[in-house]
Short mmCIF file of C-alpha atoms in Angstrom, two decimals:
data_model
loop_
_atom_site.label_atom_id
_atom_site.label_comp_id
_atom_site.label_asym_id
_atom_site.label_seq_id
_atom_site.Cartn_x
_atom_site.Cartn_y
_atom_site.Cartn_z
CA UNK A 1 -14.28 83.44 162.76
CA UNK A 2 -10.95 85.05 162.05
CA UNK A 3 -10.76 85.69 158.34
CA UNK A 4 -6.99 86.46 158.17
CA UNK A 5 -4.36 83.80 157.50
CA UNK A 6 -1.10 83.42 159.29
CA UNK A 7 1.73 84.77 157.17
CA UNK A 8 4.71 82.46 156.93
CA UNK A 9 8.20 84.29 157.27
CA UNK A 10 11.06 83.09 155.11
CA UNK A 11 12.94 81.49 157.92
CA UNK A 12 9.79 79.51 159.04
CA UNK A 13 9.21 78.40 155.34
CA UNK A 14 12.83 77.18 155.29
CA UNK A 15 12.06 75.03 158.40
CA UNK A 16 9.45 73.09 156.31
CA UNK A 17 12.40 71.61 154.26
CA UNK A 18 13.92 69.83 157.38
CA UNK A 19 11.96 66.58 156.77
CA UNK A 20 12.84 66.93 153.07
CA UNK A 21 16.56 66.87 153.76
CA UNK A 22 16.11 63.97 155.96
CA UNK A 23 14.42 62.03 153.20
CA UNK A 24 17.21 63.09 150.76
CA UNK A 25 20.01 61.79 153.22
CA UNK A 26 18.09 58.42 153.32
CA UNK A 27 17.83 58.29 149.52
CA UNK A 28 21.58 59.03 149.24
CA UNK A 29 22.56 56.38 151.79
CA UNK A 30 20.17 53.74 150.02
CA UNK A 31 21.60 54.64 146.68
CA UNK A 32 18.22 55.76 145.35
CA UNK A 33 17.52 58.43 142.68
CA UNK A 34 18.18 61.36 144.97
CA UNK A 35 19.28 63.52 142.08
CA UNK A 36 15.92 63.14 140.47
CA UNK A 37 14.19 64.04 143.79
CA UNK A 38 16.38 67.19 144.20
CA UNK A 39 15.61 68.16 140.51
CA UNK A 40 11.85 67.70 141.36
CA UNK A 41 12.10 69.71 144.60
CA UNK A 42 13.94 72.67 142.84
CA UNK A 43 11.32 72.63 140.06
CA UNK A 44 8.49 72.70 142.56
CA UNK A 45 10.18 75.65 144.40
CA UNK A 46 10.70 77.68 141.31
CA UNK A 47 7.40 76.94 139.68
CA UNK A 48 5.41 77.77 142.80
CA UNK A 49 7.21 81.05 143.40
CA UNK A 50 6.78 82.04 139.76
CA UNK A 51 3.13 81.09 139.60
CA UNK A 52 2.67 83.19 142.72
CA UNK A 53 3.87 86.30 140.92
CA UNK A 54 2.19 85.30 137.68
CA UNK A 55 -1.27 84.77 139.39
CA UNK A 56 -0.93 88.08 141.24
CA UNK A 57 -0.67 89.78 137.86
CA UNK A 58 -3.60 87.84 136.32
CA UNK A 59 -5.78 88.46 139.21
CA UNK A 60 -5.09 92.23 139.02
CA UNK A 61 -5.66 92.35 135.25
CA UNK A 62 -9.11 90.67 135.29
CA UNK A 63 -9.21 90.10 131.48
CA UNK A 64 -11.18 87.17 130.08
CA UNK A 65 -8.62 86.50 127.21
CA UNK A 66 -5.83 86.20 129.66
CA UNK A 67 -7.76 83.62 131.73
CA UNK A 68 -8.65 81.61 128.59
CA UNK A 69 -5.12 81.69 127.35
CA UNK A 70 -3.79 80.47 130.76
CA UNK A 71 -6.14 77.64 130.80
CA UNK A 72 -5.10 76.63 127.22
CA UNK A 73 -1.59 76.49 128.33
CA UNK A 74 -2.63 74.38 131.36
CA UNK A 75 -4.35 71.88 129.07
CA UNK A 76 -1.44 71.72 126.74
CA UNK A 77 0.97 71.04 129.53
CA UNK A 78 -1.31 68.58 131.16
CA UNK A 79 -1.69 66.63 127.84
CA UNK A 80 2.06 66.33 127.29
CA UNK A 81 2.82 65.39 130.90
CA UNK A 82 -0.02 62.75 130.83
CA UNK A 83 1.86 60.78 128.12
CA UNK A 84 5.31 60.84 129.46
CA UNK A 85 5.13 57.10 130.26
CA UNK A 86 3.86 56.24 126.75
CA UNK A 87 6.45 54.70 124.66
CA UNK A 88 4.98 54.89 121.12
CA UNK A 89 3.18 57.61 119.03
CA UNK A 90 3.31 60.22 121.83
CA UNK A 91 3.05 63.16 119.42
CA UNK A 92 -0.16 61.71 117.77
CA UNK A 93 -1.59 60.89 121.18
CA UNK A 94 -0.85 64.34 122.50
CA UNK A 95 -3.72 65.71 120.14
CA UNK A 96 -6.10 63.11 121.53
CA UNK A 97 -5.14 63.90 125.08
CA UNK A 98 -5.47 67.53 124.54
CA UNK A 99 -9.06 67.26 123.17
CA UNK A 100 -10.02 64.83 125.88
CA UNK A 101 -8.87 67.01 128.68
CA UNK A 102 -10.32 70.03 127.01
CA UNK A 103 -13.73 68.53 126.46
CA UNK A 104 -14.14 66.40 129.58
CA UNK A 105 -12.45 68.96 131.86
CA UNK A 106 -13.88 71.96 130.07
CA UNK A 107 -17.46 70.82 130.22
CA UNK A 108 -17.23 70.00 133.92
CA UNK A 109 -15.46 73.44 134.64
CA UNK A 110 -18.31 75.32 132.70
CA UNK A 111 -20.92 73.58 134.75
CA UNK A 112 -19.27 74.19 138.13
CA UNK A 113 -18.27 77.82 137.44
CA UNK A 114 -21.33 79.09 135.62
CA UNK A 115 -24.14 77.12 137.20
CA UNK A 116 -23.00 75.70 140.70
CA UNK A 117 -20.92 78.63 141.80
CA UNK A 118 -22.38 81.16 139.28
CA UNK A 119 -19.45 83.28 138.91
CA UNK A 120 -19.73 86.99 138.15
CA UNK A 121 -17.90 87.89 135.87
CA UNK A 122 -18.01 84.40 134.23
CA UNK A 123 -14.14 84.34 134.05
CA UNK A 124 -13.54 85.45 137.67
CA UNK A 125 -9.68 84.43 137.93
CA UNK A 126 -9.56 83.75 141.60
CA UNK A 127 -12.04 80.96 141.05
CA UNK A 128 -11.57 79.89 137.47
CA UNK A 129 -7.78 79.32 137.48
CA UNK A 130 -7.58 77.24 140.66
CA UNK A 131 -10.56 75.17 139.70
CA UNK A 132 -9.33 74.70 136.10
CA UNK A 133 -6.00 73.58 137.73
CA UNK A 134 -7.58 70.91 139.86
CA UNK A 135 -9.78 69.59 137.07
CA UNK A 136 -7.03 69.41 134.48
CA UNK A 137 -4.46 67.96 136.87
CA UNK A 138 -6.71 65.14 137.80
CA UNK A 139 -7.74 64.43 134.20
CA UNK A 140 -4.09 64.40 133.30
CA UNK A 141 -3.31 61.85 136.16
CA UNK A 142 -6.18 59.68 135.09
CA UNK A 143 -5.19 59.62 131.40
CA UNK A 144 -1.61 58.88 132.34
CA UNK A 145 -2.56 55.91 134.44
CA UNK A 146 -5.01 54.63 131.84
CA UNK A 147 -2.49 54.98 128.92
CA UNK A 148 0.17 53.10 130.86
CA UNK A 149 -2.28 50.27 131.93
CA UNK A 150 -3.65 50.08 128.44
CA UNK A 151 -0.17 49.58 126.98
CA UNK A 152 0.52 46.85 129.59
CA UNK A 153 -2.75 44.97 129.00
CA UNK A 154 -2.24 45.02 125.16
CA UNK A 155 1.38 44.05 125.58
CA UNK A 156 0.07 40.65 126.99
CA UNK A 157 -2.22 40.18 124.01
CA UNK A 158 -5.52 41.11 125.70
CA UNK A 159 -8.40 42.22 123.50
CA UNK A 160 -8.86 46.03 123.29
CA UNK A 161 -12.26 46.24 124.91
CA UNK A 162 -11.01 44.12 127.88
CA UNK A 163 -7.78 46.24 128.11
CA UNK A 164 -9.77 49.45 127.88
CA UNK A 165 -11.98 48.35 130.74
CA UNK A 166 -8.96 47.46 132.78
CA UNK A 167 -7.28 50.85 131.95
CA UNK A 168 -10.29 52.85 132.92
CA UNK A 169 -10.66 50.98 136.24
CA UNK A 170 -6.95 51.48 137.14
CA UNK A 171 -7.11 55.23 136.38
CA UNK A 172 -9.92 55.49 138.80
CA UNK A 173 -8.29 53.77 141.73
CA UNK A 174 -6.75 57.07 143.28
CA UNK A 175 -10.04 58.98 142.90
CA UNK A 176 -12.07 56.35 144.44
CA UNK A 177 -9.58 56.00 147.29
CA UNK A 178 -9.63 59.68 147.76
CA UNK A 179 -13.39 59.76 147.97
CA UNK A 180 -13.37 56.91 150.47
CA UNK A 181 -10.79 58.72 152.62
CA UNK A 182 -12.06 62.31 152.51
CA UNK A 183 -13.25 63.50 155.90
CA UNK A 184 -12.05 60.38 157.59
CA UNK A 185 -8.29 60.16 156.69
CA UNK A 186 -7.78 63.56 155.14
CA UNK A 187 -9.02 67.05 154.67
CA UNK A 188 -8.30 67.91 151.08
CA UNK A 189 -6.34 70.95 150.16
CA UNK A 190 -9.06 73.24 149.16
CA UNK A 191 -11.04 72.49 152.22
CA UNK A 192 -8.14 72.94 154.44
CA UNK A 193 -7.07 76.16 152.81
CA UNK A 194 -10.62 77.58 153.30
CA UNK A 195 -10.69 76.64 156.92
CA UNK A 196 -7.26 78.19 157.58
CA UNK A 197 -8.44 81.41 155.81
CA UNK A 198 -11.27 81.56 158.31
CA UNK A 199 -14.11 80.18 156.20
CA UNK A 200 -16.85 78.20 158.06
CA UNK A 201 -16.12 74.47 157.99
CA UNK A 202 -19.70 73.89 156.68
CA UNK A 203 -19.21 76.21 153.73
CA UNK A 204 -15.78 74.53 153.10
CA UNK A 205 -17.42 71.13 153.14
CA UNK A 206 -19.85 72.28 150.55
CA UNK A 207 -17.03 73.52 148.16
CA UNK A 208 -15.14 70.38 148.82
CA UNK A 209 -18.17 68.23 147.74
CA UNK A 210 -18.31 70.28 144.59
CA UNK A 211 -14.62 69.69 144.02
CA UNK A 212 -14.87 65.91 144.52
CA UNK A 213 -17.77 65.73 142.12
CA UNK A 214 -15.97 67.74 139.45
CA UNK A 215 -12.82 65.68 139.83
CA UNK A 216 -14.70 62.44 139.58
CA UNK A 217 -16.67 63.68 136.50
CA UNK A 218 -13.93 65.43 134.54
CA UNK A 219 -11.43 62.64 135.13
CA UNK A 220 -13.98 60.02 133.94
CA UNK A 221 -15.07 61.90 130.93
CA UNK A 222 -11.64 62.80 129.81
CA UNK A 223 -10.25 59.35 130.31
CA UNK A 224 -13.25 57.62 128.61
CA UNK A 225 -12.83 60.02 125.62
CA UNK A 226 -9.11 59.52 125.41
CA UNK A 227 -9.55 55.64 125.41
CA UNK A 228 -12.25 55.96 122.83
CA UNK A 229 -10.49 58.18 120.26
CA UNK A 230 -7.06 56.66 120.73
CA UNK A 231 -7.82 53.18 119.85
CA UNK A 232 -6.02 53.26 116.47
CA UNK A 233 -2.75 54.54 118.05
CA UNK A 234 -2.62 51.58 120.52
CA UNK A 235 -3.67 48.77 118.34
#
Protein backbone atom coordinates (compact mmCIF):
# COMPACT_ATOMS: atom_id res chain seq x y z
CA UNK A 1 0.00 0.00 0.00
CA UNK A 2 1.04 3.61 -0.49
CA UNK A 3 2.72 4.72 2.73
CA UNK A 4 2.65 8.45 2.02
CA UNK A 5 -0.18 10.72 3.10
CA UNK A 6 -1.62 13.49 0.96
CA UNK A 7 -0.36 16.91 2.03
CA UNK A 8 -3.11 19.53 2.42
CA UNK A 9 -2.10 22.95 0.98
CA UNK A 10 -3.18 26.08 2.93
CA UNK A 11 -5.89 26.98 0.40
CA UNK A 12 -7.41 23.49 0.56
CA UNK A 13 -7.28 23.65 4.34
CA UNK A 14 -9.22 26.91 4.21
CA UNK A 15 -11.95 25.19 2.17
CA UNK A 16 -12.67 22.95 5.16
CA UNK A 17 -14.02 26.01 6.97
CA UNK A 18 -16.85 26.56 4.46
CA UNK A 19 -19.38 24.34 6.31
CA UNK A 20 -18.22 26.00 9.54
CA UNK A 21 -19.07 29.44 8.16
CA UNK A 22 -22.51 28.23 7.08
CA UNK A 23 -23.21 26.93 10.59
CA UNK A 24 -22.06 30.24 12.09
CA UNK A 25 -24.45 32.12 9.79
CA UNK A 26 -27.29 29.89 11.01
CA UNK A 27 -26.31 30.53 14.62
CA UNK A 28 -26.30 34.27 14.06
CA UNK A 29 -29.69 34.23 12.33
CA UNK A 30 -31.21 32.07 15.04
CA UNK A 31 -29.73 34.26 17.81
CA UNK A 32 -27.66 31.45 19.27
CA UNK A 33 -24.28 31.70 20.99
CA UNK A 34 -22.29 32.29 17.83
CA UNK A 35 -19.64 34.27 19.72
CA UNK A 36 -18.87 31.30 21.92
CA UNK A 37 -18.63 29.05 18.85
CA UNK A 38 -16.24 31.48 17.14
CA UNK A 39 -14.09 31.61 20.26
CA UNK A 40 -14.01 27.79 20.37
CA UNK A 41 -13.03 27.62 16.69
CA UNK A 42 -10.25 30.15 17.14
CA UNK A 43 -8.92 28.29 20.17
CA UNK A 44 -9.05 25.02 18.26
CA UNK A 45 -7.13 26.52 15.36
CA UNK A 46 -4.44 28.14 17.50
CA UNK A 47 -4.07 25.16 19.84
CA UNK A 48 -3.72 22.61 17.05
CA UNK A 49 -1.21 24.71 15.12
CA UNK A 50 0.83 25.26 18.28
CA UNK A 51 0.71 21.62 19.31
CA UNK A 52 1.97 20.67 15.87
CA UNK A 53 5.13 22.70 16.42
CA UNK A 54 5.46 21.57 20.04
CA UNK A 55 5.13 17.87 19.17
CA UNK A 56 7.69 18.25 16.39
CA UNK A 57 10.16 19.54 18.99
CA UNK A 58 9.28 16.83 21.51
CA UNK A 59 9.58 14.03 18.96
CA UNK A 60 12.98 15.32 17.89
CA UNK A 61 14.25 15.63 21.49
CA UNK A 62 13.33 12.05 22.55
CA UNK A 63 13.84 12.75 26.24
CA UNK A 64 11.91 10.77 28.86
CA UNK A 65 11.56 13.68 31.31
CA UNK A 66 10.01 15.87 28.61
CA UNK A 67 7.41 13.20 27.80
CA UNK A 68 6.55 12.76 31.49
CA UNK A 69 6.30 16.55 31.99
CA UNK A 70 3.97 16.88 29.00
CA UNK A 71 1.73 14.11 30.32
CA UNK A 72 1.52 15.75 33.76
CA UNK A 73 0.43 18.99 32.08
CA UNK A 74 -2.18 17.02 30.14
CA UNK A 75 -3.52 15.42 33.33
CA UNK A 76 -3.66 18.80 35.10
CA UNK A 77 -5.54 20.44 32.23
CA UNK A 78 -7.91 17.49 31.91
CA UNK A 79 -8.64 17.57 35.65
CA UNK A 80 -9.54 21.27 35.63
CA UNK A 81 -11.62 21.10 32.45
CA UNK A 82 -13.51 18.05 33.73
CA UNK A 83 -14.88 20.12 36.61
CA UNK A 84 -15.97 23.19 34.65
CA UNK A 85 -19.65 22.30 35.19
CA UNK A 86 -19.21 21.72 38.93
CA UNK A 87 -20.67 24.55 40.97
CA UNK A 88 -19.12 23.89 44.39
CA UNK A 89 -15.71 23.01 45.82
CA UNK A 90 -14.04 22.96 42.43
CA UNK A 91 -10.54 23.50 43.81
CA UNK A 92 -10.86 20.63 46.30
CA UNK A 93 -12.32 18.35 43.64
CA UNK A 94 -9.49 19.23 41.27
CA UNK A 95 -7.05 17.25 43.43
CA UNK A 96 -9.39 14.26 43.36
CA UNK A 97 -9.87 14.51 39.61
CA UNK A 98 -6.11 14.79 39.10
CA UNK A 99 -5.33 11.64 41.05
CA UNK A 100 -8.27 9.77 39.52
CA UNK A 101 -7.16 10.52 35.96
CA UNK A 102 -3.50 9.95 36.81
CA UNK A 103 -4.14 6.57 38.46
CA UNK A 104 -6.91 5.21 36.24
CA UNK A 105 -5.47 6.59 33.02
CA UNK A 106 -1.83 6.10 33.98
CA UNK A 107 -2.22 2.42 34.83
CA UNK A 108 -4.04 1.78 31.56
CA UNK A 109 -1.44 3.73 29.59
CA UNK A 110 1.38 1.76 31.21
CA UNK A 111 -0.28 -1.56 30.39
CA UNK A 112 -0.91 -0.63 26.75
CA UNK A 113 2.45 0.97 26.00
CA UNK A 114 4.72 -1.39 27.94
CA UNK A 115 3.02 -4.76 27.47
CA UNK A 116 0.55 -4.58 24.58
CA UNK A 117 2.58 -2.44 22.15
CA UNK A 118 5.91 -3.01 23.97
CA UNK A 119 7.49 0.35 23.23
CA UNK A 120 11.24 0.66 22.85
CA UNK A 121 12.28 3.00 24.36
CA UNK A 122 9.49 2.90 26.92
CA UNK A 123 8.71 6.62 26.49
CA UNK A 124 8.64 6.67 22.66
CA UNK A 125 6.95 10.09 22.16
CA UNK A 126 5.22 9.29 18.86
CA UNK A 127 3.19 6.60 20.63
CA UNK A 128 3.16 7.70 24.26
CA UNK A 129 1.80 11.23 23.85
CA UNK A 130 -1.04 10.50 21.38
CA UNK A 131 -2.19 7.48 23.40
CA UNK A 132 -1.98 9.45 26.65
CA UNK A 133 -4.04 12.20 25.05
CA UNK A 134 -6.81 9.78 24.10
CA UNK A 135 -6.82 8.17 27.53
CA UNK A 136 -6.78 11.38 29.55
CA UNK A 137 -9.35 13.11 27.33
CA UNK A 138 -11.85 10.27 27.67
CA UNK A 139 -11.27 10.04 31.41
CA UNK A 140 -11.84 13.80 31.58
CA UNK A 141 -15.14 13.56 29.70
CA UNK A 142 -16.39 10.67 31.82
CA UNK A 143 -15.55 12.43 35.10
CA UNK A 144 -17.21 15.61 33.83
CA UNK A 145 -20.43 13.76 32.97
CA UNK A 146 -20.35 11.85 36.24
CA UNK A 147 -19.80 14.96 38.36
CA UNK A 148 -22.63 16.84 36.66
CA UNK A 149 -25.04 13.92 36.98
CA UNK A 150 -24.04 13.30 40.59
CA UNK A 151 -24.81 16.91 41.48
CA UNK A 152 -28.20 16.68 39.78
CA UNK A 153 -29.15 13.44 41.49
CA UNK A 154 -28.10 14.67 44.94
CA UNK A 155 -30.00 17.91 44.33
CA UNK A 156 -33.25 15.94 44.20
CA UNK A 157 -32.35 14.29 47.53
CA UNK A 158 -31.33 10.86 46.29
CA UNK A 159 -29.08 8.69 48.43
CA UNK A 160 -25.41 8.94 47.55
CA UNK A 161 -25.03 5.29 46.55
CA UNK A 162 -27.99 5.57 44.17
CA UNK A 163 -26.77 8.90 42.80
CA UNK A 164 -23.28 7.47 42.33
CA UNK A 165 -24.63 4.56 40.30
CA UNK A 166 -26.67 6.90 38.10
CA UNK A 167 -23.65 9.15 37.62
CA UNK A 168 -21.38 6.28 36.62
CA UNK A 169 -23.95 4.95 34.17
CA UNK A 170 -24.46 8.39 32.61
CA UNK A 171 -20.70 8.84 32.20
CA UNK A 172 -20.51 5.64 30.20
CA UNK A 173 -23.29 6.39 27.71
CA UNK A 174 -20.96 8.02 25.10
CA UNK A 175 -18.36 5.24 25.42
CA UNK A 176 -20.90 2.43 25.11
CA UNK A 177 -22.53 4.17 22.13
CA UNK A 178 -19.12 4.53 20.49
CA UNK A 179 -18.42 0.82 20.97
CA UNK A 180 -21.77 -0.08 19.42
CA UNK A 181 -21.16 2.24 16.46
CA UNK A 182 -17.49 1.54 15.73
CA UNK A 183 -17.05 -0.21 12.40
CA UNK A 184 -20.74 0.18 11.54
CA UNK A 185 -21.43 3.90 11.77
CA UNK A 186 -17.95 5.32 12.13
CA UNK A 187 -14.27 4.60 11.66
CA UNK A 188 -12.55 6.16 14.69
CA UNK A 189 -9.86 8.79 14.29
CA UNK A 190 -6.85 6.59 14.99
CA UNK A 191 -7.97 3.88 12.57
CA UNK A 192 -8.84 6.41 9.89
CA UNK A 193 -5.48 8.14 10.30
CA UNK A 194 -3.57 4.88 9.98
CA UNK A 195 -5.50 3.83 6.89
CA UNK A 196 -4.92 7.24 5.28
CA UNK A 197 -1.21 6.91 5.98
CA UNK A 198 -1.06 3.55 4.19
CA UNK A 199 -1.29 1.07 7.07
CA UNK A 200 -3.13 -2.20 6.39
CA UNK A 201 -6.80 -2.00 7.53
CA UNK A 202 -6.28 -5.24 9.50
CA UNK A 203 -3.37 -3.75 11.47
CA UNK A 204 -5.35 -0.53 11.93
CA UNK A 205 -8.27 -2.57 13.28
CA UNK A 206 -6.00 -4.27 15.83
CA UNK A 207 -4.76 -0.90 17.06
CA UNK A 208 -8.31 0.41 17.25
CA UNK A 209 -9.37 -2.55 19.37
CA UNK A 210 -6.57 -1.69 21.77
CA UNK A 211 -7.70 1.94 21.77
CA UNK A 212 -11.33 1.08 22.50
CA UNK A 213 -10.30 -1.23 25.36
CA UNK A 214 -8.00 1.37 26.89
CA UNK A 215 -10.67 4.08 26.62
CA UNK A 216 -13.27 1.86 28.27
CA UNK A 217 -10.90 0.77 31.02
CA UNK A 218 -9.27 4.11 31.79
CA UNK A 219 -12.55 6.03 31.80
CA UNK A 220 -14.19 3.46 34.05
CA UNK A 221 -11.32 3.28 36.52
CA UNK A 222 -10.87 7.06 36.66
CA UNK A 223 -14.60 7.74 37.08
CA UNK A 224 -15.06 5.07 39.73
CA UNK A 225 -12.06 6.35 41.69
CA UNK A 226 -13.28 9.95 41.43
CA UNK A 227 -16.76 9.05 42.68
CA UNK A 228 -15.23 7.01 45.50
CA UNK A 229 -12.81 9.60 46.88
CA UNK A 230 -14.99 12.68 46.28
CA UNK A 231 -18.00 11.68 48.36
CA UNK A 232 -17.32 14.13 51.20
CA UNK A 233 -17.17 17.06 48.77
CA UNK A 234 -20.61 16.29 47.36
CA UNK A 235 -22.58 15.32 50.46
